[in-house]
Amino acid sequence: MDPKSQLILPTEYAADDSQCIVRCTSEQHRTLERLLYRRYPNEEWGTFFRFGYRKTSWGLVICFVDLLPPNLDDFDPKSPLVEFSPGYINRALGTFDEGDFGIGFIHSHPQGCRPKPSRSDDDMDAYFASEFEKFSNGRPFVSLIASRNADHRRTFSGRCFHRGHWMPVTEWLTCGSDVLRRERSLLAPNKPSDDCAGLERVTELLGESTAPRLRSAVVGIVGCSGLGTPAAHVLARSGIGEFVLVDVGFFKKSNHERNHASRASDLHHSQIPKVELLKRLIHEIRPSAKVICLQADVLDDEVLDQLVRCDLVLGCTDSYYARAALGDIATHFSVPVLDLAVQMGSKDGVLTTQTGEIARYMPGLPCPWCRNRVNAVQIRAETASDEERAQAHAAAQQAMDRGEDGAPYWIGDHPQELTVGYMTSIVGSLEHFK
Protein backbone atom coordinates (compact mmCIF):
# COMPACT_ATOMS: atom_id res chain seq x y z
CA MET A 1 0.00 0.00 0.00
CA ASP A 2 1.20 3.50 -0.82
CA PRO A 3 2.27 5.07 2.53
CA LYS A 4 0.67 8.36 1.48
CA SER A 5 -2.74 6.68 1.26
CA GLN A 6 -2.61 6.12 5.03
CA LEU A 7 -2.03 9.80 5.82
CA ILE A 8 -4.83 12.18 6.72
CA LEU A 9 -4.53 15.00 4.21
CA PRO A 10 -4.54 18.52 5.67
CA THR A 11 -7.33 19.57 3.31
CA GLU A 12 -9.77 17.30 5.17
CA TYR A 13 -10.96 19.44 8.09
CA ALA A 14 -13.05 18.18 11.00
CA ALA A 15 -16.80 18.58 10.55
CA ASP A 16 -17.41 20.27 13.94
CA ASP A 17 -16.20 23.76 12.88
CA SER A 18 -13.38 23.64 15.44
CA GLN A 19 -10.59 26.13 14.84
CA CYS A 20 -7.21 27.14 16.15
CA ILE A 21 -5.79 30.55 17.08
CA VAL A 22 -2.12 31.41 17.61
CA ARG A 23 -0.80 33.83 20.23
CA CYS A 24 2.70 35.25 20.68
CA THR A 25 4.46 38.25 22.19
CA SER A 26 5.81 41.11 20.09
CA GLU A 27 9.39 40.09 20.98
CA GLN A 28 8.74 36.52 19.80
CA HIS A 29 7.21 37.94 16.64
CA ARG A 30 10.26 40.08 15.88
CA THR A 31 12.64 37.17 16.53
CA LEU A 32 10.58 34.92 14.27
CA GLU A 33 10.49 37.40 11.40
CA ARG A 34 14.25 38.00 11.54
CA LEU A 35 14.79 34.29 11.00
CA LEU A 36 11.88 33.61 8.67
CA TYR A 37 12.73 36.22 6.04
CA ARG A 38 16.50 35.80 5.98
CA ARG A 39 16.38 34.58 2.33
CA TYR A 40 13.76 37.06 1.19
CA PRO A 41 12.52 38.10 -1.28
CA ASN A 42 13.07 35.19 -3.66
CA GLU A 43 13.62 32.08 -1.54
CA GLU A 44 11.87 30.27 1.29
CA TRP A 45 13.09 29.65 4.81
CA GLY A 46 11.59 28.01 7.87
CA THR A 47 11.99 26.76 11.41
CA PHE A 48 10.48 24.38 13.92
CA PHE A 49 9.08 25.98 17.07
CA ARG A 50 7.74 24.86 20.44
CA PHE A 51 4.35 25.90 21.76
CA GLY A 52 2.03 25.47 24.70
CA TYR A 53 -1.61 24.77 24.01
CA ARG A 54 -5.05 24.45 25.54
CA LYS A 55 -7.98 22.40 24.28
CA THR A 56 -11.08 24.58 24.44
CA SER A 57 -14.78 24.28 23.71
CA TRP A 58 -14.21 25.87 20.29
CA GLY A 59 -10.86 24.29 19.31
CA LEU A 60 -7.28 25.03 20.35
CA VAL A 61 -5.25 28.03 21.45
CA ILE A 62 -1.56 27.80 20.53
CA CYS A 63 0.98 29.93 22.43
CA PHE A 64 4.54 30.34 21.13
CA VAL A 65 7.27 29.29 23.58
CA ASP A 66 10.52 29.43 21.59
CA LEU A 67 12.11 28.62 18.25
CA LEU A 68 14.15 25.55 17.34
CA PRO A 69 16.20 27.31 14.65
CA PRO A 70 18.00 25.28 11.99
CA ASN A 71 21.75 24.94 11.86
CA LEU A 72 23.65 25.79 8.68
CA ASP A 73 23.57 22.18 7.52
CA ASP A 74 19.89 21.54 8.32
CA PHE A 75 18.61 22.99 5.01
CA ASP A 76 19.94 22.79 1.48
CA PRO A 77 21.15 26.37 0.79
CA LYS A 78 21.06 25.76 -2.98
CA SER A 79 17.37 24.95 -3.02
CA PRO A 80 14.90 27.86 -3.28
CA LEU A 81 12.44 25.71 -1.30
CA VAL A 82 12.62 24.44 2.26
CA GLU A 83 14.30 21.02 2.28
CA PHE A 84 15.02 19.45 5.67
CA SER A 85 17.89 17.28 6.75
CA PRO A 86 16.95 14.13 8.72
CA GLY A 87 19.06 15.42 11.59
CA TYR A 88 16.93 18.55 11.98
CA ILE A 89 13.72 16.51 12.07
CA ASN A 90 15.19 14.11 14.62
CA ARG A 91 16.36 17.02 16.77
CA ALA A 92 12.83 18.45 16.76
CA LEU A 93 11.35 15.06 17.65
CA GLY A 94 13.82 14.76 20.51
CA THR A 95 12.38 17.83 22.24
CA PHE A 96 9.19 15.92 23.02
CA ASP A 97 11.12 14.32 25.89
CA GLU A 98 11.99 17.73 27.39
CA GLY A 99 8.50 18.77 28.46
CA ASP A 100 4.83 18.88 27.53
CA PHE A 101 5.14 21.33 24.64
CA GLY A 102 3.94 20.71 21.12
CA ILE A 103 6.10 21.12 18.01
CA GLY A 104 5.14 23.13 14.95
CA PHE A 105 6.74 24.30 11.74
CA ILE A 106 6.52 27.69 10.04
CA HIS A 107 8.02 28.64 6.70
CA SER A 108 7.91 31.63 4.40
CA HIS A 109 6.79 31.88 0.80
CA PRO A 110 8.66 34.24 -1.56
CA GLN A 111 7.54 37.85 -1.67
CA GLY A 112 4.38 38.31 -3.67
CA CYS A 113 3.35 34.65 -3.35
CA ARG A 114 0.19 34.05 -1.37
CA PRO A 115 0.63 31.86 1.73
CA LYS A 116 -1.58 29.19 0.22
CA PRO A 117 -0.27 25.64 0.77
CA SER A 118 1.16 23.97 -2.30
CA ARG A 119 0.83 20.26 -3.02
CA SER A 120 4.30 19.73 -1.59
CA ASP A 121 3.20 21.66 1.54
CA ASP A 122 0.21 19.32 1.82
CA ASP A 123 2.45 16.26 1.56
CA MET A 124 4.90 17.69 4.12
CA ASP A 125 2.16 18.51 6.63
CA ALA A 126 0.50 15.12 6.27
CA TYR A 127 3.85 13.39 6.84
CA PHE A 128 4.78 15.51 9.87
CA ALA A 129 1.33 15.11 11.43
CA SER A 130 1.60 11.35 11.14
CA GLU A 131 5.23 11.17 12.26
CA PHE A 132 4.91 13.58 15.19
CA GLU A 133 1.77 11.83 16.44
CA LYS A 134 3.86 8.71 17.10
CA PHE A 135 6.17 10.54 19.50
CA SER A 136 4.06 13.36 20.96
CA ASN A 137 1.60 11.42 23.13
CA GLY A 138 -1.40 13.21 21.64
CA ARG A 139 0.06 16.71 21.38
CA PRO A 140 -0.97 18.85 18.38
CA PHE A 141 1.12 19.62 15.31
CA VAL A 142 0.84 23.11 13.81
CA SER A 143 1.94 24.23 10.34
CA LEU A 144 2.07 27.94 9.42
CA ILE A 145 2.96 29.74 6.19
CA ALA A 146 3.84 33.45 6.11
CA SER A 147 4.57 35.86 3.29
CA ARG A 148 4.65 39.57 2.57
CA ASN A 149 2.49 41.24 -0.02
CA ALA A 150 3.44 44.11 -2.30
CA ASP A 151 2.94 46.56 0.58
CA HIS A 152 5.33 44.49 2.76
CA ARG A 153 2.46 43.55 5.07
CA ARG A 154 2.50 40.03 6.46
CA THR A 155 -0.18 37.55 5.50
CA PHE A 156 -0.41 34.00 6.75
CA SER A 157 -2.32 30.74 6.68
CA GLY A 158 -2.14 27.71 8.90
CA ARG A 159 -3.59 24.43 10.04
CA CYS A 160 -3.38 22.22 13.10
CA PHE A 161 -3.57 18.44 13.48
CA HIS A 162 -4.84 17.07 16.78
CA ARG A 163 -6.04 13.58 17.66
CA GLY A 164 -6.79 12.46 14.13
CA HIS A 165 -8.36 15.67 12.81
CA TRP A 166 -7.21 18.81 11.02
CA MET A 167 -8.54 22.25 11.89
CA PRO A 168 -7.77 25.64 10.32
CA VAL A 169 -5.69 28.29 12.06
CA THR A 170 -7.98 31.28 11.66
CA GLU A 171 -6.28 34.07 13.62
CA TRP A 172 -2.89 35.16 14.94
CA LEU A 173 -2.74 37.56 17.90
CA THR A 174 0.45 39.41 18.83
CA CYS A 175 0.70 41.41 22.05
CA GLY A 176 3.38 43.56 23.64
CA SER A 177 3.97 46.92 25.27
CA ASP A 178 4.22 48.51 21.83
CA VAL A 179 1.79 46.48 19.74
CA LEU A 180 -1.55 44.71 19.89
CA ARG A 181 -2.49 43.11 16.61
CA ARG A 182 -5.05 40.55 15.45
CA GLU A 183 -4.41 39.07 12.00
CA ARG A 184 -6.86 36.86 10.18
CA SER A 185 -5.70 33.95 8.06
CA LEU A 186 -5.79 34.65 4.34
CA LEU A 187 -7.74 31.42 3.84
CA ALA A 188 -10.24 31.94 6.69
CA PRO A 189 -13.74 33.17 5.79
CA ASN A 190 -14.25 36.87 6.35
CA LYS A 191 -16.24 37.93 9.38
CA PRO A 192 -19.45 39.84 8.69
CA SER A 193 -19.09 43.48 9.60
CA ASP A 194 -21.42 46.39 10.17
CA ASP A 195 -20.94 49.93 8.94
CA CYS A 196 -18.88 52.59 10.68
CA ALA A 197 -21.82 54.79 11.64
CA GLY A 198 -20.96 56.98 14.58
CA LEU A 199 -17.21 56.39 14.36
CA GLU A 200 -16.35 59.30 12.07
CA ARG A 201 -14.47 61.23 14.77
CA VAL A 202 -12.46 58.12 15.72
CA THR A 203 -11.58 57.51 12.08
CA GLU A 204 -10.55 61.13 11.55
CA LEU A 205 -8.32 61.02 14.62
CA LEU A 206 -6.72 57.57 14.28
CA GLY A 207 -7.05 56.68 10.59
CA GLU A 208 -9.28 54.66 8.27
CA SER A 209 -7.96 51.31 9.50
CA THR A 210 -9.12 51.96 13.06
CA ALA A 211 -12.81 51.15 12.61
CA PRO A 212 -12.21 47.68 11.06
CA ARG A 213 -9.70 46.89 13.82
CA LEU A 214 -12.21 47.84 16.50
CA ARG A 215 -14.94 45.77 14.84
CA SER A 216 -12.70 42.69 14.77
CA ALA A 217 -11.55 43.10 18.40
CA VAL A 218 -12.71 40.87 21.25
CA VAL A 219 -12.66 42.37 24.76
CA GLY A 220 -13.23 40.38 27.94
CA ILE A 221 -14.64 42.08 31.04
CA VAL A 222 -14.34 40.23 34.35
CA GLY A 223 -16.61 41.98 36.83
CA CYS A 224 -19.75 43.67 35.48
CA SER A 225 -20.69 46.32 38.00
CA GLY A 226 -19.10 49.60 39.12
CA LEU A 227 -15.92 49.34 37.02
CA GLY A 228 -16.98 46.94 34.28
CA THR A 229 -20.15 48.72 33.16
CA PRO A 230 -18.62 52.16 32.44
CA ALA A 231 -15.73 50.43 30.68
CA ALA A 232 -18.14 48.45 28.47
CA HIS A 233 -20.21 51.59 27.89
CA VAL A 234 -17.24 53.46 26.43
CA LEU A 235 -15.96 50.45 24.46
CA ALA A 236 -19.37 49.77 22.91
CA ARG A 237 -19.54 53.37 21.69
CA SER A 238 -16.04 53.04 20.24
CA GLY A 239 -17.16 50.17 18.00
CA ILE A 240 -15.75 47.04 19.66
CA GLY A 241 -17.19 44.06 17.78
CA GLU A 242 -17.32 41.36 20.47
CA PHE A 243 -17.50 41.22 24.26
CA VAL A 244 -16.99 38.36 26.71
CA LEU A 245 -18.75 39.28 29.97
CA VAL A 246 -17.91 37.39 33.17
CA ASP A 247 -19.60 37.85 36.54
CA VAL A 248 -21.04 35.20 38.83
CA GLY A 249 -23.27 37.66 40.69
CA PHE A 250 -26.81 39.00 40.54
CA PHE A 251 -27.80 42.66 40.53
CA LYS A 252 -28.56 44.14 43.98
CA LYS A 253 -30.24 47.42 44.84
CA SER A 254 -26.98 48.66 46.35
CA ASN A 255 -25.33 48.25 42.93
CA HIS A 256 -27.65 50.76 41.24
CA GLU A 257 -25.69 53.84 42.32
CA ARG A 258 -22.59 52.80 40.33
CA ASN A 259 -23.86 50.27 37.75
CA HIS A 260 -24.23 51.96 34.36
CA ALA A 261 -26.30 49.07 33.01
CA SER A 262 -29.14 49.18 35.56
CA ARG A 263 -32.41 51.10 35.37
CA ALA A 264 -34.92 52.13 38.00
CA SER A 265 -37.24 49.35 36.82
CA ASP A 266 -34.55 46.77 37.66
CA LEU A 267 -34.87 47.66 41.34
CA HIS A 268 -38.22 45.85 41.43
CA HIS A 269 -36.79 42.56 40.19
CA SER A 270 -34.54 40.02 41.85
CA GLN A 271 -32.11 37.46 40.49
CA ILE A 272 -31.09 39.48 37.40
CA PRO A 273 -27.58 38.38 36.35
CA LYS A 274 -25.21 41.32 36.09
CA VAL A 275 -23.90 40.01 32.77
CA GLU A 276 -27.40 40.17 31.26
CA LEU A 277 -27.86 43.80 32.33
CA LEU A 278 -24.57 44.74 30.71
CA LYS A 279 -25.43 42.80 27.56
CA ARG A 280 -28.63 44.86 27.31
CA LEU A 281 -26.66 48.11 27.62
CA ILE A 282 -24.15 47.08 24.94
CA HIS A 283 -26.89 46.11 22.48
CA GLU A 284 -28.76 49.37 23.08
CA ILE A 285 -25.59 51.20 22.02
CA ARG A 286 -24.38 48.82 19.31
CA PRO A 287 -26.95 46.18 18.27
CA SER A 288 -24.51 44.39 15.95
CA ALA A 289 -21.99 43.62 18.72
CA LYS A 290 -21.57 39.97 19.63
CA VAL A 291 -21.87 39.42 23.38
CA ILE A 292 -21.03 36.20 25.23
CA CYS A 293 -22.41 36.15 28.79
CA LEU A 294 -20.82 33.86 31.36
CA GLN A 295 -22.43 33.89 34.78
CA ALA A 296 -19.49 31.97 36.15
CA ASP A 297 -16.35 32.27 38.22
CA VAL A 298 -13.11 33.38 36.60
CA LEU A 299 -11.59 30.03 37.64
CA ASP A 300 -14.15 28.03 35.63
CA ASP A 301 -12.91 26.29 32.49
CA GLU A 302 -15.63 27.84 30.32
CA VAL A 303 -14.39 31.31 31.29
CA LEU A 304 -10.76 30.57 30.46
CA ASP A 305 -11.83 29.06 27.11
CA GLN A 306 -13.32 32.43 26.12
CA LEU A 307 -10.76 34.79 27.68
CA VAL A 308 -7.88 33.23 25.71
CA ARG A 309 -9.67 34.43 22.53
CA CYS A 310 -9.60 38.07 23.62
CA ASP A 311 -7.43 40.91 22.35
CA LEU A 312 -7.69 42.48 25.81
CA VAL A 313 -9.16 41.49 29.18
CA LEU A 314 -10.29 44.05 31.77
CA GLY A 315 -10.11 43.01 35.41
CA CYS A 316 -12.94 44.96 37.07
CA THR A 317 -13.31 42.99 40.28
CA ASP A 318 -12.20 43.56 43.87
CA SER A 319 -11.46 39.84 44.29
CA TYR A 320 -7.83 39.02 45.02
CA TYR A 321 -8.00 35.48 43.66
CA ALA A 322 -9.53 36.76 40.42
CA ARG A 323 -6.69 39.27 40.12
CA ALA A 324 -4.15 36.47 40.60
CA ALA A 325 -5.95 34.32 38.01
CA LEU A 326 -5.91 37.14 35.44
CA GLY A 327 -2.18 37.58 36.03
CA ASP A 328 -1.68 33.89 35.25
CA ILE A 329 -3.76 34.18 32.07
CA ALA A 330 -1.68 37.15 30.92
CA THR A 331 1.60 35.32 31.53
CA HIS A 332 0.74 31.86 30.22
CA PHE A 333 -1.46 32.78 27.24
CA SER A 334 -0.01 36.17 26.15
CA VAL A 335 -3.33 37.90 26.79
CA PRO A 336 -2.98 41.60 27.74
CA VAL A 337 -4.84 42.40 30.97
CA LEU A 338 -5.73 45.80 32.42
CA ASP A 339 -6.49 45.47 36.12
CA LEU A 340 -8.71 48.26 37.46
CA ALA A 341 -9.10 49.10 41.14
CA VAL A 342 -10.67 51.86 43.24
CA GLN A 343 -10.15 52.56 46.94
CA MET A 344 -11.97 55.21 48.96
CA GLY A 345 -11.95 56.11 52.64
CA SER A 346 -13.73 58.58 54.89
CA LYS A 347 -13.79 59.86 58.46
CA ASP A 348 -16.63 61.70 60.14
CA GLY A 349 -18.44 62.05 56.83
CA VAL A 350 -15.45 63.56 55.01
CA LEU A 351 -13.58 61.78 52.21
CA THR A 352 -9.96 61.17 53.17
CA THR A 353 -8.82 58.83 50.38
CA GLN A 354 -9.69 58.55 46.69
CA THR A 355 -7.40 56.26 44.74
CA GLY A 356 -7.79 54.80 41.28
CA GLU A 357 -5.31 52.31 39.83
CA ILE A 358 -4.86 50.71 36.43
CA ALA A 359 -2.18 48.01 36.24
CA ARG A 360 -1.13 46.20 33.07
CA TYR A 361 -0.16 42.53 32.98
CA MET A 362 1.44 40.72 30.07
CA PRO A 363 4.58 38.64 29.44
CA GLY A 364 7.66 40.65 30.37
CA LEU A 365 5.86 42.92 32.85
CA PRO A 366 5.51 42.44 36.63
CA CYS A 367 2.64 40.18 37.66
CA PRO A 368 0.09 40.93 40.43
CA TRP A 369 2.31 39.15 42.96
CA CYS A 370 5.35 41.22 41.97
CA ARG A 371 3.31 44.43 42.31
CA ASN A 372 2.05 43.40 45.78
CA ARG A 373 -1.54 43.59 44.53
CA VAL A 374 -2.32 40.11 45.92
CA ASN A 375 -1.02 37.87 48.67
CA ALA A 376 -1.66 34.32 49.79
CA VAL A 377 -3.43 35.31 53.02
CA GLN A 378 -5.98 37.44 51.16
CA ILE A 379 -6.65 34.67 48.66
CA ARG A 380 -6.99 32.08 51.41
CA ALA A 381 -9.55 34.28 53.18
CA GLU A 382 -11.61 34.64 49.99
CA THR A 383 -11.54 31.02 48.87
CA ALA A 384 -11.82 29.14 52.18
CA SER A 385 -14.88 26.96 52.73
CA ASP A 386 -17.06 27.42 55.82
CA GLU A 387 -15.38 24.39 57.40
CA GLU A 388 -11.90 25.74 56.63
CA ARG A 389 -12.85 29.12 58.07
CA ALA A 390 -14.06 27.53 61.29
CA GLN A 391 -10.87 25.49 61.61
CA ALA A 392 -8.68 28.54 60.97
CA HIS A 393 -10.58 30.68 63.46
CA ALA A 394 -10.26 27.94 66.07
CA ALA A 395 -6.52 27.55 65.44
CA ALA A 396 -6.02 31.33 65.69
CA GLN A 397 -7.95 31.47 68.96
CA GLN A 398 -5.95 28.57 70.41
CA ALA A 399 -2.72 30.36 69.50
CA MET A 400 -3.87 33.55 71.19
CA ASP A 401 -4.91 31.58 74.28
CA ARG A 402 -1.32 30.33 74.45
CA GLY A 403 -0.08 33.91 74.24
CA GLU A 404 1.00 33.55 70.60
CA ASP A 405 0.12 35.56 67.51
CA GLY A 406 -2.99 34.15 65.84
CA ALA A 407 -2.45 35.96 62.52
CA PRO A 408 -0.48 33.12 60.84
CA TYR A 409 -3.58 30.95 61.24
CA TRP A 410 -6.17 33.54 60.22
CA ILE A 411 -5.73 37.24 59.54
CA GLY A 412 -9.44 37.91 59.28
CA ASP A 413 -12.05 38.32 56.58
CA HIS A 414 -11.40 40.72 53.71
CA PRO A 415 -13.64 43.77 54.27
CA GLN A 416 -15.98 44.95 51.54
CA GLU A 417 -14.41 47.71 49.42
CA LEU A 418 -16.56 50.84 49.83
CA THR A 419 -16.76 52.83 46.59
CA VAL A 420 -19.23 55.17 44.94
CA GLY A 421 -20.26 55.61 41.36
CA TYR A 422 -18.45 58.76 40.29
CA MET A 423 -15.05 57.25 41.16
CA THR A 424 -15.68 53.83 39.62
CA SER A 425 -17.05 55.55 36.50
CA ILE A 426 -13.92 57.66 36.13
CA VAL A 427 -11.54 54.71 36.48
CA GLY A 428 -13.70 52.37 34.40
CA SER A 429 -13.80 54.91 31.57
CA LEU A 430 -10.08 55.70 31.76
CA GLU A 431 -9.11 52.16 30.70
CA HIS A 432 -10.17 53.12 27.18
CA PHE A 433 -7.17 55.43 26.94
CA LYS A 434 -4.50 52.99 28.17
PDB file of N, CA and C in Angstrom, residues 140-176:
ATOM      1  N   PRO A 140      -0.657  18.389  19.738  1.00  0.00           N
ATOM      2  CA  PRO A 140      -0.970  18.849  18.384  1.00  0.00           C
ATOM      3  C   PRO A 140       0.298  19.104  17.562  1.00  0.00           C
ATOM      4  N   PHE A 141       0.104  19.130  16.248  1.00  0.00           N
ATOM      5  CA  PHE A 141       1.121  19.619  15.314  1.00  0.00           C
ATOM      6  C   PHE A 141       0.527  20.813  14.580  1.00  0.00           C
ATOM      7  N   VAL A 142       1.299  21.884  14.456  1.00  0.00           N
ATOM      8  CA  VAL A 142       0.836  23.109  13.805  1.00  0.00           C
ATOM      9  C   VAL A 142       1.758  23.442  12.645  1.00  0.00           C
ATOM     10  N   SER A 143       1.170  23.791  11.510  1.00  0.00           N
ATOM     11  CA  SER A 143       1.936  24.231  10.341  1.00  0.00           C
ATOM     12  C   SER A 143       1.454  25.619   9.927  1.00  0.00           C
ATOM     13  N   LEU A 144       2.392  26.561   9.785  1.00  0.00           N
ATOM     14  CA  LEU A 144       2.067  27.937   9.416  1.00  0.00           C
ATOM     15  C   LEU A 144       2.876  28.349   8.199  1.00  0.00           C
ATOM     16  N   ILE A 145       2.280  29.169   7.352  1.00  0.00           N
ATOM     17  CA  ILE A 145       2.961  29.743   6.190  1.00  0.00           C
ATOM     18  C   ILE A 145       2.794  31.255   6.255  1.00  0.00           C
ATOM     19  N   ALA A 146       3.885  31.980   6.078  1.00  0.00           N
ATOM     20  CA  ALA A 146       3.839  33.446   6.114  1.00  0.00           C
ATOM     21  C   ALA A 146       4.452  34.009   4.840  1.00  0.00           C
ATOM     22  N   SER A 147       3.975  35.157   4.432  1.00  0.00           N
ATOM     23  CA  SER A 147       4.573  35.864   3.295  1.00  0.00           C
ATOM     24  C   SER A 147       4.263  37.341   3.434  1.00  0.00           C
ATOM     25  N   ARG A 148       4.903  38.134   2.586  1.00  0.00           N
ATOM     26  CA  ARG A 148       4.647  39.568   2.573  1.00  0.00           C
ATOM     27  C   ARG A 148       4.093  39.950   1.214  1.00  0.00           C
ATOM     28  N   ASN A 149       3.071  40.809   1.243  1.00  0.00           N
ATOM     29  CA  ASN A 149       2.491  41.235  -0.018  1.00  0.00           C
ATOM     30  C   ASN A 149       3.276  42.411  -0.585  1.00  0.00           C
ATOM     31  N   ALA A 150       2.726  43.018  -1.640  1.00  0.00           N
ATOM     32  CA  ALA A 150       3.440  44.108  -2.302  1.00  0.00           C
ATOM     33  C   ALA A 150       3.647  45.311  -1.385  1.00  0.00           C
ATOM     34  N   ASP A 151       2.797  45.460  -0.378  1.00  0.00           N
ATOM     35  CA  ASP A 151       2.935  46.561   0.583  1.00  0.00           C
ATOM     36  C   ASP A 151       3.795  46.179   1.778  1.00  0.00           C
ATOM     37  N   HIS A 152       4.453  44.996   1.689  1.00  0.00           N
ATOM     38  CA  HIS A 152       5.327  44.488   2.758  1.00  0.00           C
ATOM     39  C   HIS A 152       4.558  44.165   4.040  1.00  0.00           C
ATOM     40  N   ARG A 153       3.257  43.978   3.924  1.00  0.00           N
ATOM     41  CA  ARG A 153       2.465  43.554   5.070  1.00  0.00           C
ATOM     42  C   ARG A 153       2.406  42.037   5.105  1.00  0.00           C
ATOM     43  N   ARG A 154       2.481  41.476   6.331  1.00  0.00           N
ATOM     44  CA  ARG A 154       2.498  40.030   6.460  1.00  0.00           C
ATOM     45  C   ARG A 154       1.102  39.448   6.295  1.00  0.00           C
ATOM     46  N   THR A 155       1.026  38.359   5.560  1.00  0.00           N
ATOM     47  CA  THR A 155      -0.181  37.549   5.499  1.00  0.00           C
ATOM     48  C   THR A 155       0.208  36.127   5.885  1.00  0.00           C
ATOM     49  N   PHE A 156      -0.749  35.354   6.315  1.00  0.00           N
ATOM     50  CA  PHE A 156      -0.409  34.001   6.751  1.00  0.00           C
ATOM     51  C   PHE A 156      -1.590  33.064   6.544  1.00  0.00           C
ATOM     52  N   SER A 157      -1.300  31.781   6.596  1.00  0.00           N
ATOM     53  CA  SER A 157      -2.321  30.743   6.685  1.00  0.00           C
ATOM     54  C   SER A 157      -1.767  29.651   7.585  1.00  0.00           C
ATOM     55  N   GLY A 158      -2.624  28.768   8.019  1.00  0.00           N
ATOM     56  CA  GLY A 158      -2.138  27.711   8.902  1.00  0.00           C
ATOM     57  C   GLY A 158      -3.176  26.642   9.136  1.00  0.00           C
ATOM     58  N   ARG A 159      -2.711  25.528   9.689  1.00  0.00           N
ATOM     59  CA  ARG A 159      -3.594  24.426  10.042  1.00  0.00           C
ATOM     60  C   ARG A 159      -2.973  23.641  11.191  1.00  0.00           C
ATOM     61  N   CYS A 160      -3.816  22.932  11.893  1.00  0.00           N
ATOM     62  CA  CYS A 160      -3.379  22.221  13.095  1.00  0.00           C
ATOM     63  C   CYS A 160      -3.959  20.812  13.070  1.00  0.00           C
ATOM     64  N   PHE A 161      -3.131  19.839  13.413  1.00  0.00           N
ATOM     65  CA  PHE A 161      -3.568  18.444  13.481  1.00  0.00           C
ATOM     66  C   PHE A 161      -3.585  18.014  14.939  1.00  0.00           C
ATOM     67  N   HIS A 162      -4.735  17.489  15.380  1.00  0.00           N
ATOM     68  CA  HIS A 162      -4.844  17.067  16.781  1.00  0.00           C
ATOM     69  C   HIS A 162      -5.789  15.886  16.890  1.00  0.00           C
ATOM     70  N   ARG A 163      -5.265  14.783  17.388  1.00  0.00           N
ATOM     71  CA  ARG A 163      -6.045  13.576  17.656  1.00  0.00           C
ATOM     72  C   ARG A 163      -6.864  13.128  16.447  1.00  0.00           C
ATOM     73  N   GLY A 164      -6.179  13.027  15.318  1.00  0.00           N
ATOM     74  CA  GLY A 164      -6.793  12.458  14.126  1.00  0.00           C
ATOM     75  C   GLY A 164      -7.562  13.412  13.252  1.00  0.00           C
ATOM     76  N   HIS A 165      -7.579  14.714  13.592  1.00  0.00           N
ATOM     77  CA  HIS A 165      -8.359  15.671  12.808  1.00  0.00           C
ATOM     78  C   HIS A 165      -7.552  16.940  12.550  1.00  0.00           C
ATOM     79  N   TRP A 166      -7.788  17.515  11.363  1.00  0.00           N
ATOM     80  CA  TRP A 166      -7.208  18.812  11.020  1.00  0.00           C
ATOM     81  C   TRP A 166      -8.212  19.912  11.337  1.00  0.00           C
ATOM     82  N   MET A 167      -7.704  21.067  11.723  1.00  0.00           N
ATOM     83  CA  MET A 167      -8.542  22.248  11.889  1.00  0.00           C
ATOM     84  C   MET A 167      -7.776  23.461  11.364  1.00  0.00           C
ATOM     85  N   PRO A 168      -8.471  24.469  10.845  1.00  0.00           N
ATOM     86  CA  PRO A 168      -7.774  25.643  10.317  1.00  0.00           C
ATOM     87  C   PRO A 168      -7.282  26.562  11.429  1.00  0.00           C
ATOM     88  N   VAL A 169      -6.136  27.187  11.203  1.00  0.00           N
ATOM     89  CA  VAL A 169      -5.688  28.289  12.056  1.00  0.00           C
ATOM     90  C   VAL A 169      -6.312  29.553  11.477  1.00  0.00           C
ATOM     91  N   THR A 170      -7.211  30.160  12.212  1.00  0.00           N
ATOM     92  CA  THR A 170      -7.977  31.278  11.663  1.00  0.00           C
ATOM     93  C   THR A 170      -7.414  32.646  12.019  1.00  0.00           C
ATOM     94  N   GLU A 171      -6.755  32.758  13.195  1.00  0.00           N
ATOM     95  CA  GLU A 171      -6.276  34.074  13.623  1.00  0.00           C
ATOM     96  C   GLU A 171      -4.950  33.963  14.356  1.00  0.00           C
ATOM     97  N   TRP A 172      -4.194  35.054  14.280  1.00  0.00           N
ATOM     98  CA  TRP A 172      -2.894  35.160  14.944  1.00  0.00           C
ATOM     99  C   TRP A 172      -2.895  36.471  15.729  1.00  0.00           C
ATOM    100  N   LEU A 173      -2.735  36.375  17.040  1.00  0.00           N
ATOM    101  CA  LEU A 173      -2.738  37.558  17.901  1.00  0.00           C
ATOM    102  C   LEU A 173      -1.351  37.788  18.467  1.00  0.00           C
ATOM    103  N   THR A 174      -0.858  39.011  18.315  1.00  0.00           N
ATOM    104  CA  THR A 174       0.450  39.415  18.825  1.00  0.00           C
ATOM    105  C   THR A 174       0.252  40.523  19.847  1.00  0.00           C
ATOM    106  N   CYS A 175       0.855  40.378  21.028  1.00  0.00           N
ATOM    107  CA  CYS A 175       0.701  41.409  22.052  1.00  0.00           C
ATOM    108  C   CYS A 175       2.053  41.792  22.621  1.00  0.00           C
ATOM    109  N   GLY A 176       2.166  43.051  23.019  1.00  0.00           N
ATOM    110  CA  GLY A 176       3.378  43.564  23.640  1.00  0.00           C
ATOM    111  C   GLY A 176       3.131  44.973  24.122  1.00  0.00           C
TER     112      GLY A 176
END
